[in-house]
Amino acid sequence: DMKEDKFRDECGIFGVYGHPKAGRLTYLGIFALQHRGQESAGIVTSNGKELIPHRGMGLVTEVFNTPSLRELPGKIAMGHVRYSTTGGSRAENAQPLTIYSSKGQLAIGHNGNLVNTTQIRSKLGRKGATFQTTSDSEVIIQLITHSKMPQLHDAIRDALSNVKGAYSLLLMTSDELIGIRDPYGVRPLCIGKLGKAYIFASETCALDLIGAEYLRDVEPGEMVVINRKGLKSLQAIPSSQCDLFAEEKLLPKKEAQCIFEFIYFARPDSKVFGENVYLIRKELGRQLAKEYPIEADVVIPIPDSGVSAALGFAEESKIPYQLGLMRNHYVGRTFIDPKQSIRELGVQIKLNPVREVIGDKRVVVIDDSIVRGTTCQKIMNLLHKAGVKEIHLRISSPPIRFPCVYGIDTPTTKELIAANYSLEEIKRFMNVDTLGYLSIEGLLRPIEDSIKTFCLACFNGKYPIKGKGKPF
């Protein structure tokens, strides 16, 4: 599976406040965010008195149909698509999670990953908490429930004082919708408006689908509360002493937004962290051409992840851009148990070389990243069989040498090819004539005018948020 040689998508969240068709809009919103998680999907709506959930395993179109959407009335709704990082791929871990508590009924949707989940679960267990899931998202709900703060907003802020890691959150009651980003701003979350209704979304492509206007991003460390009084901005973590575990207190520090949103995760038509993803990826391709110039006949992407960078590389290098590999988009998650003879075809099931374009040519092949390297090697062998004269492999990100613990399902260090082999060894493994990775400096150059800072831990091992969750 080509997905096995990529970072796995994390999750996507979407919420609507103040629209008579909030449930249906949320369905469209999480459909637009399907690329961020394909294991489960869920929507919770409010009828003004109670929360009504519907969630299940599978794609958005598999979990919901017209009858199920009719059962989700109300003017407030939130939705979630999930790929599991902490917690397994199980029905009970599908989100949004809902809970009854002394603070009232509450739902949560979480994009990210906590690095101190084990410690908090242990401490809450000693206080009598019982967990219904293995998801780290339930830890946040349990902290809110067990907070001594009587008011919900204070209890939320108190709970967040105890967690470490990456989180963009949506929280929902029968009459409120709340969006939150962690103090480092690792994962994206934006605010939009449709008429008088407010929208939260992981990416702006979801706003575009429903015709909503992009207003701004939720700021790192900000809690945005939307209710009948309008929109109110609060600091997500208070400066007061935290209620439960003072030693675990986390105060806001510098931003560390995930650079892989630009490299791979976000849809090219989205704006994340204030920048258009497609334009950034094209600039990464341009920078790659400057750092690794080559004489060649054609530039081709590995679809679909390498397309934007390949266009930039071709424009900068003046080498013609062509589609030398065609992808079959109808082979997906339902292709589970093929006959052995079909399974052995491997990447040929998904990719087919266009021999008339690449045969007897010097070809520059562009992709966004290499994780394990196994699938990339098979693609290079496929090109050789198609009669390519030379292969010059170019990667529009630096070598991935460290795993991520902030909401991306990455292999362990010993599975990362760049963590264990030299550039020359990887080149030989890939069976290519030359190999070039974009430098960290080149990666940051297209966004050097931004005042934001980014998490580069998967490249340099400098983890901005300390915790015991690193999977070494």
XYZ file of C-alpha atoms in Angstrom:
472
model
C 0.000 0.000 0.000
C 1.388 3.398 -0.994
C -0.018 4.809 2.260
C 2.427 2.635 4.196
C 5.342 4.675 2.868
C 3.829 7.985 3.984
C 3.062 9.602 7.296
C -0.496 8.624 8.141
C -3.052 11.422 8.281
C -4.195 12.487 11.733
C -7.769 13.752 12.191
C -10.085 16.458 10.956
C -12.635 18.492 12.925
C -15.501 20.711 11.796
C -18.202 22.600 13.690
C -21.201 24.842 12.986
C -22.978 27.234 15.344
C -26.237 28.970 14.483
C -27.403 27.378 11.222
C -30.740 25.540 10.748
C -28.984 22.841 8.690
C -25.952 22.514 10.960
C -25.908 18.708 10.740
C -25.932 18.615 6.940
C -23.274 21.337 6.714
C -21.119 19.345 9.118
C -21.526 16.270 6.934
C -20.177 18.268 3.988
C -17.415 19.716 6.147
C -16.023 16.378 7.304
C -16.445 15.005 3.771
C -14.066 17.766 2.614
C -11.671 16.744 5.405
C -11.815 13.014 4.608
C -8.119 13.027 3.606
C -7.216 13.673 7.256
C -8.732 10.425 8.529
C -10.455 7.437 6.953
C -11.048 5.024 9.854
C -14.126 6.507 11.468
C -16.489 9.447 11.225
C -19.005 11.064 13.536
C -21.355 14.006 13.998
C -23.012 15.360 17.141
C -25.860 17.878 16.987
C -27.815 19.777 19.625
C -31.577 20.190 19.632
C -31.239 22.876 22.311
C -31.738 20.435 25.198
C -29.431 17.481 24.591
C -26.644 16.255 22.333
C -27.510 13.714 19.642
C -24.543 11.647 18.394
C -24.102 9.454 15.343
C -20.731 7.875 14.633
C -19.247 4.724 13.175
C -16.344 3.019 11.469
C -15.599 3.801 7.830
C -15.643 6.749 5.460
C -18.085 9.637 5.841
C -20.265 8.319 3.016
C -20.342 4.874 4.652
C -21.282 6.101 8.127
C -23.996 8.569 7.033
C -26.968 8.406 4.718
C -30.098 10.525 4.281
C -32.086 8.865 7.126
C -29.200 9.195 9.598
C -28.746 12.873 8.731
C -32.469 13.481 9.337
C -31.923 12.193 12.877
C -29.397 14.977 13.540
C -31.509 18.136 13.946
C -30.503 21.430 15.506
C -28.561 24.628 14.868
C -25.305 23.464 16.496
C -23.210 20.558 15.240
C -19.671 19.242 15.222
C -18.023 16.431 13.280
C -14.827 14.411 13.225
C -12.921 12.111 10.888
C -10.300 9.955 12.543
C -7.137 8.089 11.946
C -5.982 6.519 15.202
C -2.672 7.545 16.767
C -3.179 7.080 20.507
C -5.881 4.450 20.975
C -6.714 1.719 18.488
C -8.963 1.631 15.458
C -12.102 0.648 17.369
C -15.726 1.749 17.256
C -15.638 3.051 20.847
C -12.784 5.399 19.905
C -14.734 7.031 17.066
C -15.335 10.713 17.723
C -16.868 13.069 18.718
C -16.927 11.511 22.187
C -19.867 12.484 24.420
C -20.178 12.346 28.190
C -22.666 13.222 30.936
C -21.065 14.955 33.911
C -21.619 17.419 36.719
C -20.769 20.126 34.158
C -23.594 18.907 31.893
C -23.485 16.953 28.647
C -20.308 17.561 26.685
C -18.877 16.395 23.340
C -15.246 16.567 22.185
C -13.409 16.216 18.878
C -9.614 16.156 18.937
C -6.929 16.547 16.281
C -3.486 15.859 17.734
C -1.828 13.686 20.328
C -0.963 14.097 24.014
C 2.431 13.012 25.321
C 1.479 12.611 28.997
C -1.672 10.503 28.583
C -0.395 7.544 30.612
C 0.485 9.655 33.626
C -2.857 11.480 33.626
C -4.893 8.298 33.179
C -3.085 6.775 36.149
C -3.732 9.789 38.376
C -7.358 10.083 37.326
C -7.828 6.356 37.925
C -6.680 6.790 41.508
C -9.320 9.524 41.835
C -12.038 7.113 40.720
C -12.291 7.911 37.014
C -13.430 5.115 34.696
C -12.511 5.191 31.014
C -14.736 3.921 28.217
C -12.143 4.255 25.427
C -8.392 3.980 24.866
C -8.262 7.401 23.210
C -6.205 10.218 24.706
C -9.105 12.537 23.837
C -11.137 11.025 26.688
C -8.395 12.099 29.087
C -9.283 15.733 28.367
C -13.000 15.136 29.005
C -12.221 13.307 32.253
C -10.010 16.162 33.410
C -12.848 18.604 32.751
C -15.302 16.387 34.632
C -12.986 16.002 37.641
C -12.009 19.660 37.828
C -13.103 21.443 40.993
C -13.847 24.568 38.986
C -17.666 24.994 39.005
C -17.967 26.877 35.693
C -17.414 24.932 32.474
C -15.059 27.433 30.848
C -12.862 27.496 33.951
C -12.954 23.698 34.157
C -11.829 23.427 30.517
C -8.954 25.814 31.072
C -8.041 24.018 34.289
C -8.047 20.669 32.458
C -5.794 21.970 29.699
C -3.291 23.136 32.314
C -2.553 19.475 32.905
C -2.080 18.129 29.390
C 1.066 18.202 27.286
C 1.106 17.680 23.565
C -0.694 18.756 20.431
C -4.389 19.486 20.359
C -6.831 21.360 18.224
C -10.157 20.777 19.951
C -13.837 21.296 19.409
C -16.007 21.102 22.538
C -19.776 21.306 22.401
C -22.635 21.646 24.871
C -26.352 21.952 24.146
C -25.939 25.700 23.589
C -22.247 26.400 22.923
C -19.443 25.534 20.526
C -15.823 26.004 21.628
C -12.641 25.846 19.533
C -9.176 25.562 21.100
C -5.561 25.248 19.934
C -2.669 24.226 22.154
C -0.136 26.906 23.151
C 2.317 25.754 20.467
C -0.321 25.735 17.718
C 0.900 22.382 16.387
C -2.340 21.481 14.569
C -4.429 23.901 12.463
C -7.906 25.237 13.240
C -9.645 28.146 11.528
C -12.835 30.178 11.942
C -15.292 30.953 9.154
C -18.698 32.526 8.775
C -21.746 31.589 6.686
C -24.420 34.258 6.962
C -24.889 34.631 10.716
C -23.493 31.177 11.467
C -19.941 30.583 12.698
C -17.806 27.688 11.484
C -14.715 25.909 12.843
C -12.617 23.751 10.487
C -9.232 22.059 10.384
C -8.686 23.396 6.860
C -10.209 26.131 4.731
C -11.142 23.674 1.943
C -14.067 22.647 4.178
C -15.189 26.274 4.385
C -15.010 26.573 0.604
C -17.275 23.561 0.059
C -20.156 25.088 2.024
C -19.566 28.629 0.759
C -18.350 30.022 4.082
C -16.023 33.001 4.415
C -12.633 32.475 6.080
C -12.232 34.898 8.991
C -9.011 33.901 10.744
C -7.164 31.083 12.484
C -7.745 30.234 16.110
C -4.505 31.492 17.647
C -2.118 29.162 19.490
C -3.217 29.016 23.117
C -6.622 30.573 22.326
C -10.063 29.322 23.357
C -12.877 30.710 21.187
C -16.357 30.393 22.727
C -19.415 30.819 20.491
C -22.907 31.071 21.990
C -26.030 33.245 21.711
C -23.990 36.234 22.905
C -21.600 35.918 19.958
C -17.920 35.057 19.775
C -15.596 35.466 22.765
C -11.841 34.880 22.890
C -10.158 33.564 26.044
C -6.686 32.362 26.962
C -6.895 28.568 26.830
C -4.566 27.996 29.782
C -4.967 30.250 32.824
C -2.045 31.731 34.697
C -3.530 30.632 38.017
C -2.360 27.490 39.814
C -3.821 24.429 38.122
C -6.421 22.513 40.093
C -5.379 18.887 39.973
C -1.698 18.288 39.271
C 0.394 21.376 39.859
C 3.605 19.595 38.879
C 2.196 18.924 35.391
C 1.378 22.565 34.698
C 2.177 23.789 31.190
C 2.349 27.480 30.364
C 2.314 28.884 26.833
C 5.677 28.918 25.052
C 6.823 29.591 21.501
C 4.822 28.359 18.543
C 5.733 25.064 16.889
C 3.290 24.536 14.044
C 3.554 21.265 12.124
C 5.562 21.776 8.941
C 4.134 18.553 7.486
C 0.784 20.275 6.998
C 2.538 22.107 4.157
C 4.558 19.125 2.935
C 1.853 16.450 2.790
C -1.200 16.508 5.069
C -3.325 19.465 4.030
C -5.219 19.583 0.762
C -3.428 21.795 -1.801
C -6.459 24.077 -2.086
C -6.449 24.794 1.656
C -4.971 27.672 3.568
C -3.297 26.535 6.799
C -1.351 28.679 9.247
C -2.283 31.630 7.031
C -0.588 30.279 3.865
C -1.904 28.621 0.696
C -0.659 25.021 0.656
C -0.401 24.661 -3.142
C 1.762 27.762 -3.512
C 4.050 26.691 -0.684
C 4.522 23.243 -2.251
C 5.334 24.796 -5.630
C 7.962 26.964 -3.972
C 9.458 23.893 -2.287
C 9.822 22.388 -5.762
C 11.489 25.543 -7.035
C 13.907 25.505 -4.129
C 14.647 21.822 -4.758
C 15.599 22.640 -8.367
C 17.986 25.334 -7.118
C 19.639 23.023 -4.610
C 19.916 20.001 -6.945
C 20.132 21.122 -10.580
C 20.273 18.335 -13.162
C 20.235 17.862 -16.920
C 17.171 15.825 -17.829
C 14.445 15.428 -20.426
C 11.301 15.395 -18.310
C 10.025 16.063 -14.768
C 7.316 13.739 -13.427
C 5.588 13.586 -10.033
C 4.718 10.545 -7.980
C 0.967 11.174 -7.855
C -0.679 12.722 -6.087
C 1.705 13.842 -3.358
C 4.470 15.075 -5.657
C 2.394 17.064 -8.167
C 2.674 20.591 -6.734
C 6.426 20.385 -6.064
C 7.034 18.849 -9.513
C 5.323 21.831 -11.159
C 7.610 24.182 -9.237
C 10.708 22.129 -10.083
C 9.814 22.095 -13.774
C 9.200 25.846 -13.896
C 12.490 26.633 -12.140
C 14.615 24.125 -14.075
C 12.949 24.749 -17.479
C 12.603 20.983 -17.880
C 9.199 19.948 -19.314
C 6.608 18.685 -16.823
C 4.762 15.517 -17.773
C 2.466 12.965 -16.161
C 4.693 9.928 -16.478
C 2.817 7.890 -13.884
C -0.968 7.532 -13.913
C -2.767 6.635 -10.704
C -5.875 4.482 -10.324
C -7.942 6.352 -7.708
C -10.488 3.559 -7.381
C -8.205 1.212 -5.482
C -8.634 2.155 -1.849
C -9.482 0.971 1.609
C -12.148 -1.509 0.464
C -9.544 -3.432 -1.554
C -8.824 -5.664 1.450
C -8.579 -9.308 0.448
C -7.477 -9.710 -3.163
C -6.344 -12.965 -4.674
C -2.650 -13.635 -4.184
C -1.959 -13.145 -7.883
C -3.459 -9.643 -7.710
C -1.751 -8.761 -4.430
C 1.645 -9.590 -5.899
C 1.211 -6.852 -8.501
C 1.940 -4.356 -5.702
C 2.214 -0.723 -6.794
C 1.170 -1.654 -10.349
C -2.389 -1.857 -9.006
C -2.256 1.883 -8.260
C 0.341 3.265 -10.688
C 0.965 2.702 -14.381
C 3.905 4.269 -16.243
C 3.253 6.112 -19.507
C 6.018 4.598 -21.630
C 5.584 7.055 -24.492
C 6.402 9.893 -22.055
C 9.318 8.414 -20.116
C 10.751 5.646 -22.303
C 14.470 6.152 -23.100
C 14.357 9.494 -21.245
C 16.362 11.082 -18.439
C 13.630 11.540 -15.843
C 13.468 13.687 -12.702
C 11.021 12.050 -10.282
C 9.521 14.291 -7.572
C 7.886 13.224 -4.322
C 7.199 15.036 -1.064
C 8.835 12.594 1.395
C 10.278 9.140 1.960
C 9.427 7.308 5.186
C 10.308 3.615 5.005
C 11.343 3.716 1.358
C 9.895 0.355 0.353
C 7.110 1.680 -1.871
C 9.343 4.328 -3.429
C 11.828 1.600 -4.368
C 9.070 -0.380 -6.100
C 8.017 2.694 -8.069
C 11.601 3.274 -9.221
C 11.803 -0.352 -10.376
C 8.518 0.138 -12.228
C 10.075 3.082 -14.082
C 13.148 1.052 -14.978
C 10.953 -1.666 -16.468
C 9.216 1.032 -18.530
C 12.530 1.815 -20.229
C 13.682 4.973 -18.432
C 17.307 5.830 -19.279
C 18.150 7.706 -16.045
C 16.254 8.388 -12.798
C 17.022 11.458 -10.716
C 14.951 11.261 -7.534
C 14.191 14.556 -5.769
C 12.361 14.859 -2.447
C 10.745 18.181 -1.461
C 11.431 17.730 2.264
C 14.529 16.920 4.337
C 15.307 13.323 5.380
C 12.901 12.064 8.065
C 15.107 10.757 10.861
C 12.831 10.973 13.917
C 9.263 9.854 14.683
C 6.464 12.299 15.452
C 4.528 12.118 18.725
C 2.122 14.989 18.139
C -0.694 13.356 16.178
C 0.989 11.645 13.237
C 1.319 7.886 13.092
C 4.999 7.531 12.220
C 7.118 4.402 12.280
C 9.740 3.886 14.972
C 13.238 5.213 14.379
C 14.546 1.835 13.224
C 11.895 1.767 10.463
C 12.804 5.206 9.077
C 15.177 4.682 6.171
C 16.953 8.038 6.551
C 17.614 7.366 10.248
C 19.573 4.226 9.474
C 21.243 4.674 6.087
C 23.437 7.256 4.392
C 22.357 9.220 1.337
C 24.534 7.004 -0.857
C 23.048 3.835 0.647
C 19.497 5.112 0.094
C 20.369 5.990 -3.501
C 21.575 2.448 -4.129
C 18.522 0.975 -2.395
C 16.241 3.065 -4.591
C 18.205 2.086 -7.715
C 18.426 5.677 -8.965
C 21.217 7.644 -10.613
C 21.046 10.617 -8.246
C 19.112 11.475 -5.096
C 18.502 14.842 -3.478
C 16.533 15.879 -0.382
C 15.525 19.482 0.223
C 17.527 21.122 3.015
C 15.863 22.394 6.193
C 16.896 25.920 5.173
C 15.290 25.404 1.775
C 12.139 24.040 3.397
C 11.727 27.183 5.482
C 12.638 29.692 2.762
C 9.124 29.983 1.224
C 7.742 30.935 4.636
C 10.715 32.916 5.956
C 8.678 36.133 6.008
C 6.176 34.524 8.396
C 6.425 35.433 12.063
C 5.385 31.881 12.904
C 7.782 29.132 13.893
C 7.422 25.474 12.990
C 8.011 22.063 14.509
C 10.884 20.335 12.686
C 11.321 17.447 15.121
C 10.923 14.729 12.477
C 13.963 16.197 10.705
C 16.222 17.426 13.524
C 14.984 15.593 16.635
C 14.314 18.830 18.527
C 10.947 18.116 20.167
C 9.330 21.377 21.303
C 6.951 19.719 23.796
C 8.669 17.406 26.231
C 6.950 14.258 27.404
C 7.253 10.527 27.783
C 5.381 9.700 24.629
C 8.322 9.499 22.193
C 8.189 6.093 20.479
C 11.927 5.394 20.328
